[in-house]
Amino acid sequence: MNLEEVARLAGVSRSTVSRVINEDRRVSDDARQRVLAVIERHNFQPNAAARSLATRRTRILGLQIPGAVSFVFADPYFPSLVQGVTDACNDADYGLMLMMEPVDDQQSAERLYQRVIRGRHLDGIVLSTAIEGDRFIERVANDDLPAVIIGRHDQITSIDVDNLFASRDAVAHLIWHGYERIAHISGPTDSRASKDRFAGYRLALEEAGRDVELDLVAVGDFTERSGYLRMTDLLYSRGRRPDAVFCGSDTMAAGAIRAIRDAGLQLPGDIALIGFDGLQRHAVDFPNLSTVVQPIADLGKTAVQTLIARVLDPSQPVTRTVLPTRLEFKGSCGCVGKTADPRFANHNGVPTGHDAVVGTYAH
Amino acid sequence: MNLEEVARLAGVSRSTVSRVINEDRRVSDDARQRVLAVIERHNFQPNAAARSLATRRTRILGLQIPGAVSFVFADPYFPSLVQGVTDACNDADYGLMLMMEPVDDQQSAERLYQRVIRGRHLDGIVLSTAIEGDRFIERVANDDLPAVIIGRHDQITSIDVDNLFASRDAVAHLIWHGYERIAHISGPTDSRASKDRFAGYRLALEEAGRDVELDLVAVGDFTERSGYLRMTDLLYSRGRRPDAVFCGSDTMAAGAIRAIRDAGLQLPGDIALIGFDGLQRHAVDFPNLSTVVQPIADLGKTAVQTLIARVLDPSQPVTRTVLPTRLEFKGSCGCVGKTADPRFANHNGVPTGHDAVVGTYAH
DNA sequence: CATCGCCGTGGGAGCGCTCTCACAGAGGAG
DNA sequence: CTCCTCTGTGAGAGCGCTCCCACGGCGATG
């Protein structure tokens, strides 16, 4: 069953059927009805390949995800992102191709890239990781495939949260609470987000006239296990114990909380804690975890919408979109439910005076 | 850049270039070298849409995943599956399209189905959930798209583990340990796997001359939270406490373990426990969790390989492939590292005499 | 009443590939 | 020397769609 046959059955030409399918309004009601009836009766659907060939559009977007599962799916961050991305794709009637780069197999990764990207299988691609110097990303940036990256990047249109200021605010809040020795457990150092969060931590300390103490900084890898191990380090193997911790992710925060409990310490009595992400999963296990909530699914959704706009108009300039974060006071930071911190007086968890940072900017 | 142009530059015809690309050996070495040189120099990759149109193959497989994230990605089961599937796709040079059904939006789900499945976007599809009566699955079964399902199904070629016997063995092992009141926390009742695991639980009890006691059976939903809640139920709100539990998934087992600890009870001293899945993630948090290890990534890999075989030869009969499981004795069942249970004497964790169940069968 | 859009329609070319078929030339068999 | 096979090659059709262009019929315009 193809256009030609539908046309024959409806007593019109191929062109008219094509117009009906593509909602071209220059078709008489009469013809339209007949065509729709035939399409309905035979459950006709135009062939995607033929369409792609003629339009040079596939209506498929790619989602690049770094290869190592252990890293990727250990953290519920990616599932949320995938959800946002698929939702947006479904809404826009685009298909989604998953591109998980093979780990430790450069040749296979190369084949994947060649076949999918250069074979023009995709209209555009969402890049999910701002890992600095990532081969794949740099390559896409130099190819002419429309791309949007989630995270910070200079050459590619990006969707991000303001990791630096969000972290600054979180740590400033801990300072407001009066904690003296505020530690930081960061994510892997090749991640842009990790760097920015650490920078925010440092900024808050500096604004309060303090310095970063090496004693109080530990580097994890976003896994719960690393959160547990680094927290244990901070408790036992460093100088004096911290009285508060800012964790680079909720998942690491979960590990840290276990370590704190295993040490027989109270949260936030002995040690206060703020996480980052606002993941639903952890809300179940640790309902009192204060955290910087970032709109993960929205990042994915916005990325897709922005990408589609670029696909339809490739001449669009490179932009940077920043989505808002919000500090959620659940108790582990020292607040009980709400905070009296004047910095957050206007909106619940949204710091006063930062709104200007959020939005879309030309690069 | 297209075939025609490559042909011109290499001084041959379009046909010859096509032969070189498709590794047809009836090309002179001389011509092949010239063509390859041009392809290399211009980094040429044949257009996927044109190829699809001509061959009526897309080299894209679909992966259907049920819509509700909460359900899907709460459990690390799916990430492992996705990993296996993408690996196999990469190895075979197939692309993978993710089909997450929109939840609560029948219309959008319908559009997705029409566009992707009926638009012949895919060569075949891997179905990831044997939920009974699932609309999507039944529909695919009646369409002519090659499909493979992970789990049990009568009309579709399936890749599965023997949930019934694996569970029977696990519970028989608990019985061998001498536990008297063995409880079961099952997954959702519309899941085929849950049913089979419960059936295995019952079978083991019956083989030991016991009956299922309603007091000892609780229904969860595969989430950690439900494991915690159901275990708490079993501890406080039922009749006499169980002295062992067989959990329908490791994730629920993790919740159950927390409930047991929160109740101040010892594992396995007061209550023994066996899980199901063998997920790496839980091995970190609960290193002594005894569990039925199923090869999740292999299920995905095998599904893809089987599917590709069906794509290449659609006349293949419907088959059922059963992959082996293995009981891992980590301590929580009462064993310490190894077991003396004679049923598992031959292989570590692989029950004696079951090997015949594993394999591929015509339906 | 002739002229001019405008609307609905159909025909044809073309998207970039594969695949069948025809054919030239080399080499072996009769 | 003729006939036949076999190998490498090219031409052409066709996959199913979109999109441009041409054309007939119609009402509005001068």
mmCIF file with all atom_site columns, N, CA and C in Angstrom, chain A residues 43 45 48-50 52-53 60 69 73 79 83 86 90-91 93-98 100 102 111-112 114-115 118-119 121 258 281, chain B residues 43 45 48-50 52-53 60 69 73 79 83 86 90-91 93-98 100 102 111-112 114-115 118-119 121 258 281:
data_model
loop_
_atom_site.group_PDB
_atom_site.id
_atom_site.type_symbol
_atom_site.label_atom_id
_atom_site.label_alt_id
_atom_site.label_comp_id
_atom_site.label_asym_id
_atom_site.label_entity_id
_atom_site.label_seq_id
_atom_site.pdbx_PDB_ins_code
_atom_site.Cartn_x
_atom_site.Cartn_y
_atom_site.Cartn_z
_atom_site.occupancy
_atom_site.B_iso_or_equiv
_atom_site.pdbx_formal_charge
_atom_site.auth_seq_id
_atom_site.auth_comp_id
_atom_site.auth_asym_id
_atom_site.auth_atom_id
_atom_site.pdbx_PDB_model_num
ATOM 1   N N  . ASN A 1 43  ? -5.721 1.660  6.876  1.00 0.00 ? 43  ASN A N  1
ATOM 2   C CA . ASN A 1 43  ? -4.735 1.879  7.936  1.00 0.00 ? 43  ASN A CA 1
ATOM 3   C C  . ASN A 1 43  ? -3.393 2.257  7.322  1.00 0.00 ? 43  ASN A C  1
ATOM 4   N N  . GLN A 1 45  ? -0.088 4.275  6.316  1.00 0.00 ? 45  GLN A N  1
ATOM 5   C CA . GLN A 1 45  ? 0.899  5.164  6.922  1.00 0.00 ? 45  GLN A CA 1
ATOM 6   C C  . GLN A 1 45  ? 2.007  5.370  5.908  1.00 0.00 ? 45  GLN A C  1
ATOM 7   N N  . ALA A 1 48  ? 8.362  5.901  5.895  1.00 0.00 ? 48  ALA A N  1
ATOM 8   C CA . ALA A 1 48  ? 9.287  6.868  6.499  1.00 0.00 ? 48  ALA A CA 1
ATOM 9   C C  . ALA A 1 48  ? 10.546 7.080  5.649  1.00 0.00 ? 48  ALA A C  1
ATOM 10  N N  . ALA A 1 49  ? 11.070 6.010  5.085  1.00 0.00 ? 49  ALA A N  1
ATOM 11  C CA . ALA A 1 49  ? 12.307 6.125  4.317  1.00 0.00 ? 49  ALA A CA 1
ATOM 12  C C  . ALA A 1 49  ? 12.093 6.985  3.082  1.00 0.00 ? 49  ALA A C  1
ATOM 13  N N  . ALA A 1 50  ? 11.007 6.740  2.386  1.00 0.00 ? 50  ALA A N  1
ATOM 14  C CA . ALA A 1 50  ? 10.726 7.498  1.171  1.00 0.00 ? 50  ALA A CA 1
ATOM 15  C C  . ALA A 1 50  ? 10.552 8.976  1.503  1.00 0.00 ? 50  ALA A C  1
ATOM 16  N N  . SER A 1 52  ? 11.790 10.531 4.080  1.00 0.00 ? 52  SER A N  1
ATOM 17  C CA . SER A 1 52  ? 13.090 11.088 4.458  1.00 0.00 ? 52  SER A CA 1
ATOM 18  C C  . SER A 1 52  ? 13.915 11.415 3.217  1.00 0.00 ? 52  SER A C  1
ATOM 19  N N  . LEU A 1 53  ? 13.858 10.503 2.270  1.00 0.00 ? 53  LEU A N  1
ATOM 20  C CA . LEU A 1 53  ? 14.658 10.695 1.069  1.00 0.00 ? 53  LEU A CA 1
ATOM 21  C C  . LEU A 1 53  ? 14.223 11.970 0.348  1.00 0.00 ? 53  LEU A C  1
ATOM 22  N N  . ILE A 1 60  ? 13.949 12.010 13.238 1.00 0.00 ? 60  ILE A N  1
ATOM 23  C CA . ILE A 1 60  ? 14.544 11.248 14.330 1.00 0.00 ? 60  ILE A CA 1
ATOM 24  C C  . ILE A 1 60  ? 15.638 12.107 14.960 1.00 0.00 ? 60  ILE A C  1
ATOM 25  N N  . VAL A 1 69  ? 27.936 2.357  31.741 1.00 0.00 ? 69  VAL A N  1
ATOM 26  C CA . VAL A 1 69  ? 26.712 2.237  32.519 1.00 0.00 ? 69  VAL A CA 1
ATOM 27  C C  . VAL A 1 69  ? 26.922 2.551  33.969 1.00 0.00 ? 69  VAL A C  1
ATOM 28  N N  . PHE A 1 73  ? 24.020 4.849  34.777 1.00 0.00 ? 73  PHE A N  1
ATOM 29  C CA . PHE A 1 73  ? 22.733 4.507  35.338 1.00 0.00 ? 73  PHE A CA 1
ATOM 30  C C  . PHE A 1 73  ? 22.771 4.227  36.821 1.00 0.00 ? 73  PHE A C  1
ATOM 31  N N  . PRO A 1 79  ? 18.045 8.427  33.975 1.00 0.00 ? 79  PRO A N  1
ATOM 32  C CA . PRO A 1 79  ? 16.666 8.037  33.721 1.00 0.00 ? 79  PRO A CA 1
ATOM 33  C C  . PRO A 1 79  ? 15.710 9.228  33.654 1.00 0.00 ? 79  PRO A C  1
ATOM 34  N N  . GLN A 1 83  ? 13.614 10.432 30.384 1.00 0.00 ? 83  GLN A N  1
ATOM 35  C CA . GLN A 1 83  ? 12.175 10.616 30.438 1.00 0.00 ? 83  GLN A CA 1
ATOM 36  C C  . GLN A 1 83  ? 11.773 11.949 29.811 1.00 0.00 ? 83  GLN A C  1
ATOM 37  N N  . THR A 1 86  ? 12.340 11.785 25.981 1.00 0.00 ? 86  THR A N  1
ATOM 38  C CA . THR A 1 86  ? 11.365 10.984 25.233 1.00 0.00 ? 86  THR A CA 1
ATOM 39  C C  . THR A 1 86  ? 9.996  11.662 25.228 1.00 0.00 ? 86  THR A C  1
ATOM 40  N N  . ASN A 1 90  ? 8.037  12.543 21.868 1.00 0.00 ? 90  ASN A N  1
ATOM 41  C CA . ASN A 1 90  ? 6.698  12.031 21.593 1.00 0.00 ? 90  ASN A CA 1
ATOM 42  C C  . ASN A 1 90  ? 5.741  13.172 21.276 1.00 0.00 ? 90  ASN A C  1
ATOM 43  N N  . ASP A 1 91  ? 5.826  14.216 22.067 1.00 0.00 ? 91  ASP A N  1
ATOM 44  C CA . ASP A 1 91  ? 4.928  15.355 21.851 1.00 0.00 ? 91  ASP A CA 1
ATOM 45  C C  . ASP A 1 91  ? 5.107  15.958 20.471 1.00 0.00 ? 91  ASP A C  1
ATOM 46  N N  . ASP A 1 93  ? 6.222  14.397 17.836 1.00 0.00 ? 93  ASP A N  1
ATOM 47  C CA . ASP A 1 93  ? 6.226  13.353 16.816 1.00 0.00 ? 93  ASP A CA 1
ATOM 48  C C  . ASP A 1 93  ? 7.605  13.132 16.206 1.00 0.00 ? 93  ASP A C  1
ATOM 49  N N  . TYR A 1 94  ? 8.585  13.158 17.042 1.00 0.00 ? 94  TYR A N  1
ATOM 50  C CA . TYR A 1 94  ? 9.926  12.799 16.589 1.00 0.00 ? 94  TYR A CA 1
ATOM 51  C C  . TYR A 1 94  ? 10.288 11.453 17.212 1.00 0.00 ? 94  TYR A C  1
ATOM 52  N N  . GLY A 1 95  ? 11.104 10.700 16.524 1.00 0.00 ? 95  GLY A N  1
ATOM 53  C CA . GLY A 1 95  ? 11.615 9.465  17.089 1.00 0.00 ? 95  GLY A CA 1
ATOM 54  C C  . GLY A 1 95  ? 12.906 9.759  17.834 1.00 0.00 ? 95  GLY A C  1
ATOM 55  N N  . LEU A 1 96  ? 13.296 8.835  18.691 1.00 0.00 ? 96  LEU A N  1
ATOM 56  C CA . LEU A 1 96  ? 14.516 9.053  19.462 1.00 0.00 ? 96  LEU A CA 1
ATOM 57  C C  . LEU A 1 96  ? 15.458 7.870  19.317 1.00 0.00 ? 96  LEU A C  1
ATOM 58  N N  . MET A 1 97  ? 16.647 8.151  18.834 1.00 0.00 ? 97  MET A N  1
ATOM 59  C CA . MET A 1 97  ? 17.635 7.080  18.746 1.00 0.00 ? 97  MET A CA 1
ATOM 60  C C  . MET A 1 97  ? 18.650 7.217  19.862 1.00 0.00 ? 97  MET A C  1
ATOM 61  N N  . LEU A 1 98  ? 18.874 6.112  20.521 1.00 0.00 ? 98  LEU A N  1
ATOM 62  C CA . LEU A 1 98  ? 19.806 6.112  21.641 1.00 0.00 ? 98  LEU A CA 1
ATOM 63  C C  . LEU A 1 98  ? 21.210 5.856  21.107 1.00 0.00 ? 98  LEU A C  1
ATOM 64  N N  . MET A 1 100 ? 24.480 5.091  22.783 1.00 0.00 ? 100 MET A N  1
ATOM 65  C CA . MET A 1 100 ? 25.375 4.814  23.901 1.00 0.00 ? 100 MET A CA 1
ATOM 66  C C  . MET A 1 100 ? 26.716 4.453  23.295 1.00 0.00 ? 100 MET A C  1
ATOM 67  N N  . PRO A 1 102 ? 30.057 2.854  22.717 1.00 0.00 ? 102 PRO A N  1
ATOM 68  C CA . PRO A 1 102 ? 30.715 1.659  23.236 1.00 0.00 ? 102 PRO A CA 1
ATOM 69  C C  . PRO A 1 102 ? 31.941 2.107  24.040 1.00 0.00 ? 102 PRO A C  1
ATOM 70  N N  . ARG A 1 111 ? 32.479 3.347  14.040 1.00 0.00 ? 111 ARG A N  1
ATOM 71  C CA . ARG A 1 111 ? 31.469 2.812  13.120 1.00 0.00 ? 111 ARG A CA 1
ATOM 72  C C  . ARG A 1 111 ? 30.098 3.402  13.431 1.00 0.00 ? 111 ARG A C  1
ATOM 73  N N  . LEU A 1 112 ? 29.786 3.423  14.713 1.00 0.00 ? 112 LEU A N  1
ATOM 74  C CA . LEU A 1 112 ? 28.498 3.980  15.139 1.00 0.00 ? 112 LEU A CA 1
ATOM 75  C C  . LEU A 1 112 ? 28.364 5.414  14.663 1.00 0.00 ? 112 LEU A C  1
ATOM 76  N N  . GLN A 1 114 ? 29.986 7.027  12.255 1.00 0.00 ? 114 GLN A N  1
ATOM 77  C CA . GLN A 1 114 ? 29.925 7.109  10.800 1.00 0.00 ? 114 GLN A CA 1
ATOM 78  C C  . GLN A 1 114 ? 28.539 6.768  10.288 1.00 0.00 ? 114 GLN A C  1
ATOM 79  N N  . ARG A 1 115 ? 28.057 5.641  10.747 1.00 0.00 ? 115 ARG A N  1
ATOM 80  C CA . ARG A 1 115 ? 26.802 5.130  10.209 1.00 0.00 ? 115 ARG A CA 1
ATOM 81  C C  . ARG A 1 115 ? 25.650 6.069  10.541 1.00 0.00 ? 115 ARG A C  1
ATOM 82  N N  . ARG A 1 118 ? 26.988 10.439 10.016 1.00 0.00 ? 118 ARG A N  1
ATOM 83  C CA . ARG A 1 118 ? 27.317 10.802 8.652  1.00 0.00 ? 118 ARG A CA 1
ATOM 84  C C  . ARG A 1 118 ? 26.352 10.170 7.662  1.00 0.00 ? 118 ARG A C  1
ATOM 85  N N  . GLY A 1 119 ? 25.686 9.084  8.036  1.00 0.00 ? 119 GLY A N  1
ATOM 86  C CA . GLY A 1 119 ? 24.683 8.484  7.164  1.00 0.00 ? 119 GLY A CA 1
ATOM 87  C C  . GLY A 1 119 ? 23.393 9.283  7.184  1.00 0.00 ? 119 GLY A C  1
ATOM 88  N N  . HIS A 1 121 ? 21.239 9.756  9.507  1.00 0.00 ? 121 HIS A N  1
ATOM 89  C CA . HIS A 1 121 ? 20.134 9.044  10.118 1.00 0.00 ? 121 HIS A CA 1
ATOM 90  C C  . HIS A 1 121 ? 19.321 9.964  11.018 1.00 0.00 ? 121 HIS A C  1
ATOM 91  N N  . ARG A 1 258 ? 24.463 7.705  54.890 1.00 0.00 ? 258 ARG A N  1
ATOM 92  C CA . ARG A 1 258 ? 24.682 6.374  55.468 1.00 0.00 ? 258 ARG A CA 1
ATOM 93  C C  . ARG A 1 258 ? 25.963 6.364  56.288 1.00 0.00 ? 258 ARG A C  1
ATOM 94  N N  . ARG A 1 281 ? 13.845 9.643  43.744 1.00 0.00 ? 281 ARG A N  1
ATOM 95  C CA . ARG A 1 281 ? 14.226 8.375  44.347 1.00 0.00 ? 281 ARG A CA 1
ATOM 96  C C  . ARG A 1 281 ? 14.752 8.549  45.766 1.00 0.00 ? 281 ARG A C  1
ATOM 97  N N  . ASN B 1 43  ? 35.386 11.187 2.940  1.00 0.00 ? 43  ASN B N  1
ATOM 98  C CA . ASN B 1 43  ? 34.663 10.787 4.126  1.00 0.00 ? 43  ASN B CA 1
ATOM 99  C C  . ASN B 1 43  ? 33.209 10.497 3.788  1.00 0.00 ? 43  ASN B C  1
ATOM 100 N N  . GLN B 1 45  ? 29.695 8.619  3.239  1.00 0.00 ? 45  GLN B N  1
ATOM 101 C CA . GLN B 1 45  ? 28.853 7.624  3.908  1.00 0.00 ? 45  GLN B CA 1
ATOM 102 C C  . GLN B 1 45  ? 27.533 7.578  3.155  1.00 0.00 ? 45  GLN B C  1
ATOM 103 N N  . ALA B 1 48  ? 21.313 6.956  4.486  1.00 0.00 ? 48  ALA B N  1
ATOM 104 C CA . ALA B 1 48  ? 20.537 5.880  5.107  1.00 0.00 ? 48  ALA B CA 1
ATOM 105 C C  . ALA B 1 48  ? 19.125 5.786  4.544  1.00 0.00 ? 48  ALA B C  1
ATOM 106 N N  . ALA B 1 49  ? 18.510 6.918  4.311  1.00 0.00 ? 49  ALA B N  1
ATOM 107 C CA . ALA B 1 49  ? 17.123 6.910  3.828  1.00 0.00 ? 49  ALA B CA 1
ATOM 108 C C  . ALA B 1 49  ? 17.030 6.280  2.445  1.00 0.00 ? 49  ALA B C  1
ATOM 109 N N  . ALA B 1 50  ? 17.943 6.661  1.580  1.00 0.00 ? 50  ALA B N  1
ATOM 110 C CA . ALA B 1 50  ? 17.921 6.125  0.224  1.00 0.00 ? 50  ALA B CA 1
ATOM 111 C C  . ALA B 1 50  ? 18.147 4.615  0.253  1.00 0.00 ? 50  ALA B C  1
ATOM 112 N N  . SER B 1 52  ? 17.483 2.617  2.742  1.00 0.00 ? 52  SER B N  1
ATOM 113 C CA . SER B 1 52  ? 16.288 1.986  3.311  1.00 0.00 ? 52  SER B CA 1
ATOM 114 C C  . SER B 1 52  ? 15.198 1.851  2.261  1.00 0.00 ? 52  SER B C  1
ATOM 115 N N  . LEU B 1 53  ? 15.047 2.923  1.491  1.00 0.00 ? 53  LEU B N  1
ATOM 116 C CA . LEU B 1 53  ? 13.990 2.910  0.485  1.00 0.00 ? 53  LEU B CA 1
ATOM 117 C C  . LEU B 1 53  ? 14.227 1.786  -0.514 1.00 0.00 ? 53  LEU B C  1
ATOM 118 N N  . ILE B 1 60  ? 17.440 -0.386 11.818 1.00 0.00 ? 60  ILE B N  1
ATOM 119 C CA . ILE B 1 60  ? 17.125 0.182  13.122 1.00 0.00 ? 60  ILE B CA 1
ATOM 120 C C  . ILE B 1 60  ? 16.191 -0.796 13.837 1.00 0.00 ? 60  ILE B C  1
ATOM 121 N N  . VAL B 1 69  ? 8.046  5.898  34.310 1.00 0.00 ? 69  VAL B N  1
ATOM 122 C CA . VAL B 1 69  ? 9.422  5.912  34.797 1.00 0.00 ? 69  VAL B CA 1
ATOM 123 C C  . VAL B 1 69  ? 9.541  5.375  36.187 1.00 0.00 ? 69  VAL B C  1
ATOM 124 N N  . PHE B 1 73  ? 12.501 2.981  35.954 1.00 0.00 ? 73  PHE B N  1
ATOM 125 C CA . PHE B 1 73  ? 13.891 3.239  36.257 1.00 0.00 ? 73  PHE B CA 1
ATOM 126 C C  . PHE B 1 73  ? 14.187 3.273  37.749 1.00 0.00 ? 73  PHE B C  1
ATOM 127 N N  . PRO B 1 79  ? 18.092 -0.314 33.259 1.00 0.00 ? 79  PRO B N  1
ATOM 128 C CA . PRO B 1 79  ? 19.393 0.145  32.779 1.00 0.00 ? 79  PRO B CA 1
ATOM 129 C C  . PRO B 1 79  ? 20.289 -1.001 32.310 1.00 0.00 ? 79  PRO B C  1
ATOM 130 N N  . GLN B 1 83  ? 21.587 -1.606 28.489 1.00 0.00 ? 83  GLN B N  1
ATOM 131 C CA . GLN B 1 83  ? 23.003 -1.777 28.202 1.00 0.00 ? 83  GLN B CA 1
ATOM 132 C C  . GLN B 1 83  ? 23.230 -2.977 27.290 1.00 0.00 ? 83  GLN B C  1
ATOM 133 N N  . THR B 1 86  ? 21.830 -2.199 23.750 1.00 0.00 ? 86  THR B N  1
ATOM 134 C CA . THR B 1 86  ? 22.631 -1.270 22.946 1.00 0.00 ? 86  THR B CA 1
ATOM 135 C C  . THR B 1 86  ? 23.953 -1.908 22.531 1.00 0.00 ? 86  THR B C  1
ATOM 136 N N  . ASN B 1 90  ? 25.107 -2.189 18.714 1.00 0.00 ? 90  ASN B N  1
ATOM 137 C CA . ASN B 1 90  ? 26.364 -1.621 18.239 1.00 0.00 ? 90  ASN B CA 1
ATOM 138 C C  . ASN B 1 90  ? 27.202 -2.680 17.535 1.00 0.00 ? 90  ASN B C  1
ATOM 139 N N  . ASP B 1 91  ? 27.272 -3.856 18.150 1.00 0.00 ? 91  ASP B N  1
ATOM 140 C CA . ASP B 1 91  ? 28.076 -4.927 17.565 1.00 0.00 ? 91  ASP B CA 1
ATOM 141 C C  . ASP B 1 91  ? 27.589 -5.306 16.177 1.00 0.00 ? 91  ASP B C  1
ATOM 142 N N  . ASP B 1 93  ? 25.956 -3.347 14.137 1.00 0.00 ? 93  ASP B N  1
ATOM 143 C CA . ASP B 1 93  ? 25.750 -2.165 13.305 1.00 0.00 ? 93  ASP B CA 1
ATOM 144 C C  . ASP B 1 93  ? 24.282 -1.867 13.058 1.00 0.00 ? 93  ASP B C  1
ATOM 145 N N  . TYR B 1 94  ? 23.505 -2.028 14.084 1.00 0.00 ? 94  TYR B N  1
ATOM 146 C CA . TYR B 1 94  ? 22.107 -1.629 14.013 1.00 0.00 ? 94  TYR B CA 1
ATOM 147 C C  . TYR B 1 94  ? 21.921 -0.411 14.908 1.00 0.00 ? 94  TYR B C  1
ATOM 148 N N  . GLY B 1 95  ? 20.983 0.434  14.537 1.00 0.00 ? 95  GLY B N  1
ATOM 149 C CA . GLY B 1 95  ? 20.624 1.551  15.402 1.00 0.00 ? 95  GLY B CA 1
ATOM 150 C C  . GLY B 1 95  ? 19.527 1.124  16.355 1.00 0.00 ? 95  GLY B C  1
ATOM 151 N N  . LEU B 1 96  ? 19.360 1.885  17.426 1.00 0.00 ? 96  LEU B N  1
ATOM 152 C CA . LEU B 1 96  ? 18.337 1.524  18.402 1.00 0.00 ? 96  LEU B CA 1
ATOM 153 C C  . LEU B 1 96  ? 17.415 2.703  18.670 1.00 0.00 ? 96  LEU B C  1
ATOM 154 N N  . MET B 1 97  ? 16.141 2.481  18.427 1.00 0.00 ? 97  MET B N  1
ATOM 155 C CA . MET B 1 97  ? 15.185 3.532  18.735 1.00 0.00 ? 97  MET B CA 1
ATOM 156 C C  . MET B 1 97  ? 14.445 3.197  20.010 1.00 0.00 ? 97  MET B C  1
ATOM 157 N N  . LEU B 1 98  ? 14.372 4.177  20.879 1.00 0.00 ? 98  LEU B N  1
ATOM 158 C CA . LEU B 1 98  ? 13.717 3.977  22.156 1.00 0.00 ? 98  LEU B CA 1
ATOM 159 C C  . LEU B 1 98  ? 12.239 4.280  21.996 1.00 0.00 ? 98  LEU B C  1
ATOM 160 N N  . MET B 1 100 ? 9.434  4.709  24.434 1.00 0.00 ? 100 MET B N  1
ATOM 161 C CA . MET B 1 100 ? 8.823  4.783  25.764 1.00 0.00 ? 100 MET B CA 1
ATOM 162 C C  . MET B 1 100 ? 7.392  5.208  25.545 1.00 0.00 ? 100 MET B C  1
ATOM 163 N N  . PRO B 1 102 ? 4.045  6.834  26.011 1.00 0.00 ? 102 PRO B N  1
ATOM 164 C CA . PRO B 1 102 ? 3.543  7.910  26.862 1.00 0.00 ? 102 PRO B CA 1
ATOM 165 C C  . PRO B 1 102 ? 2.519  7.322  27.828 1.00 0.00 ? 102 PRO B C  1
ATOM 166 N N  . ARG B 1 111 ? -0.253 7.690  18.142 1.00 0.00 ? 111 ARG B N  1
ATOM 167 C CA . ARG B 1 111 ? 0.525  8.379  17.116 1.00 0.00 ? 111 ARG B CA 1
ATOM 168 C C  . ARG B 1 111 ? 1.920  7.776  17.021 1.00 0.00 ? 111 ARG B C  1
ATOM 169 N N  . LEU B 1 112 ? 2.528  7.541  18.181 1.00 0.00 ? 112 LEU B N  1
ATOM 170 C CA . LEU B 1 112 ? 3.856  6.950  18.214 1.00 0.00 ? 112 LEU B CA 1
ATOM 171 C C  . LEU B 1 112 ? 3.858  5.612  17.493 1.00 0.00 ? 112 LEU B C  1
ATOM 172 N N  . GLN B 1 114 ? 1.699  4.393  15.285 1.00 0.00 ? 114 GLN B N  1
ATOM 173 C CA . GLN B 1 114 ? 1.441  4.543  13.862 1.00 0.00 ? 114 GLN B CA 1
ATOM 174 C C  . GLN B 1 114 ? 2.680  4.989  13.108 1.00 0.00 ? 114 GLN B C  1
ATOM 175 N N  . ARG B 1 115 ? 3.278  6.040  13.627 1.00 0.00 ? 115 ARG B N  1
ATOM 176 C CA . ARG B 1 115 ? 4.378  6.637  12.915 1.00 0.00 ? 115 ARG B CA 1
ATOM 177 C C  . ARG B 1 115 ? 5.575  5.691  12.818 1.00 0.00 ? 115 ARG B C  1
ATOM 178 N N  . ARG B 1 118 ? 4.075  1.444  11.915 1.00 0.00 ? 118 ARG B N  1
ATOM 179 C CA . ARG B 1 118 ? 3.432  1.304  10.618 1.00 0.00 ? 118 ARG B CA 1
ATOM 180 C C  . ARG B 1 118 ? 4.157  2.107  9.544  1.00 0.00 ? 118 ARG B C  1
ATOM 181 N N  . GLY B 1 119 ? 4.904  3.105  9.938  1.00 0.00 ? 119 GLY B N  1
ATOM 182 C CA . GLY B 1 119 ? 5.696  3.859  8.968  1.00 0.00 ? 119 GLY B CA 1
ATOM 183 C C  . GLY B 1 119 ? 6.946  3.104  8.570  1.00 0.00 ? 119 GLY B C  1
ATOM 184 N N  . HIS B 1 121 ? 9.544  2.298  10.227 1.00 0.00 ? 121 HIS B N  1
ATOM 185 C CA . HIS B 1 121 ? 10.763 2.926  10.677 1.00 0.00 ? 121 HIS B CA 1
ATOM 186 C C  . HIS B 1 121 ? 11.741 1.887  11.209 1.00 0.00 ? 121 HIS B C  1
ATOM 187 N N  . ARG B 1 258 ? 16.293 -3.149 54.949 1.00 0.00 ? 258 ARG B N  1
ATOM 188 C CA . ARG B 1 258 ? 16.232 -1.940 55.769 1.00 0.00 ? 258 ARG B CA 1
ATOM 189 C C  . ARG B 1 258 ? 15.152 -2.075 56.830 1.00 0.00 ? 258 ARG B C  1
ATOM 190 N N  . ARG B 1 281 ? 24.280 -3.039 41.619 1.00 0.00 ? 281 ARG B N  1
ATOM 191 C CA . ARG B 1 281 ? 24.054 -1.898 42.488 1.00 0.00 ? 281 ARG B CA 1
ATOM 192 C C  . ARG B 1 281 ? 23.833 -2.311 43.940 1.00 0.00 ? 281 ARG B C  1
#
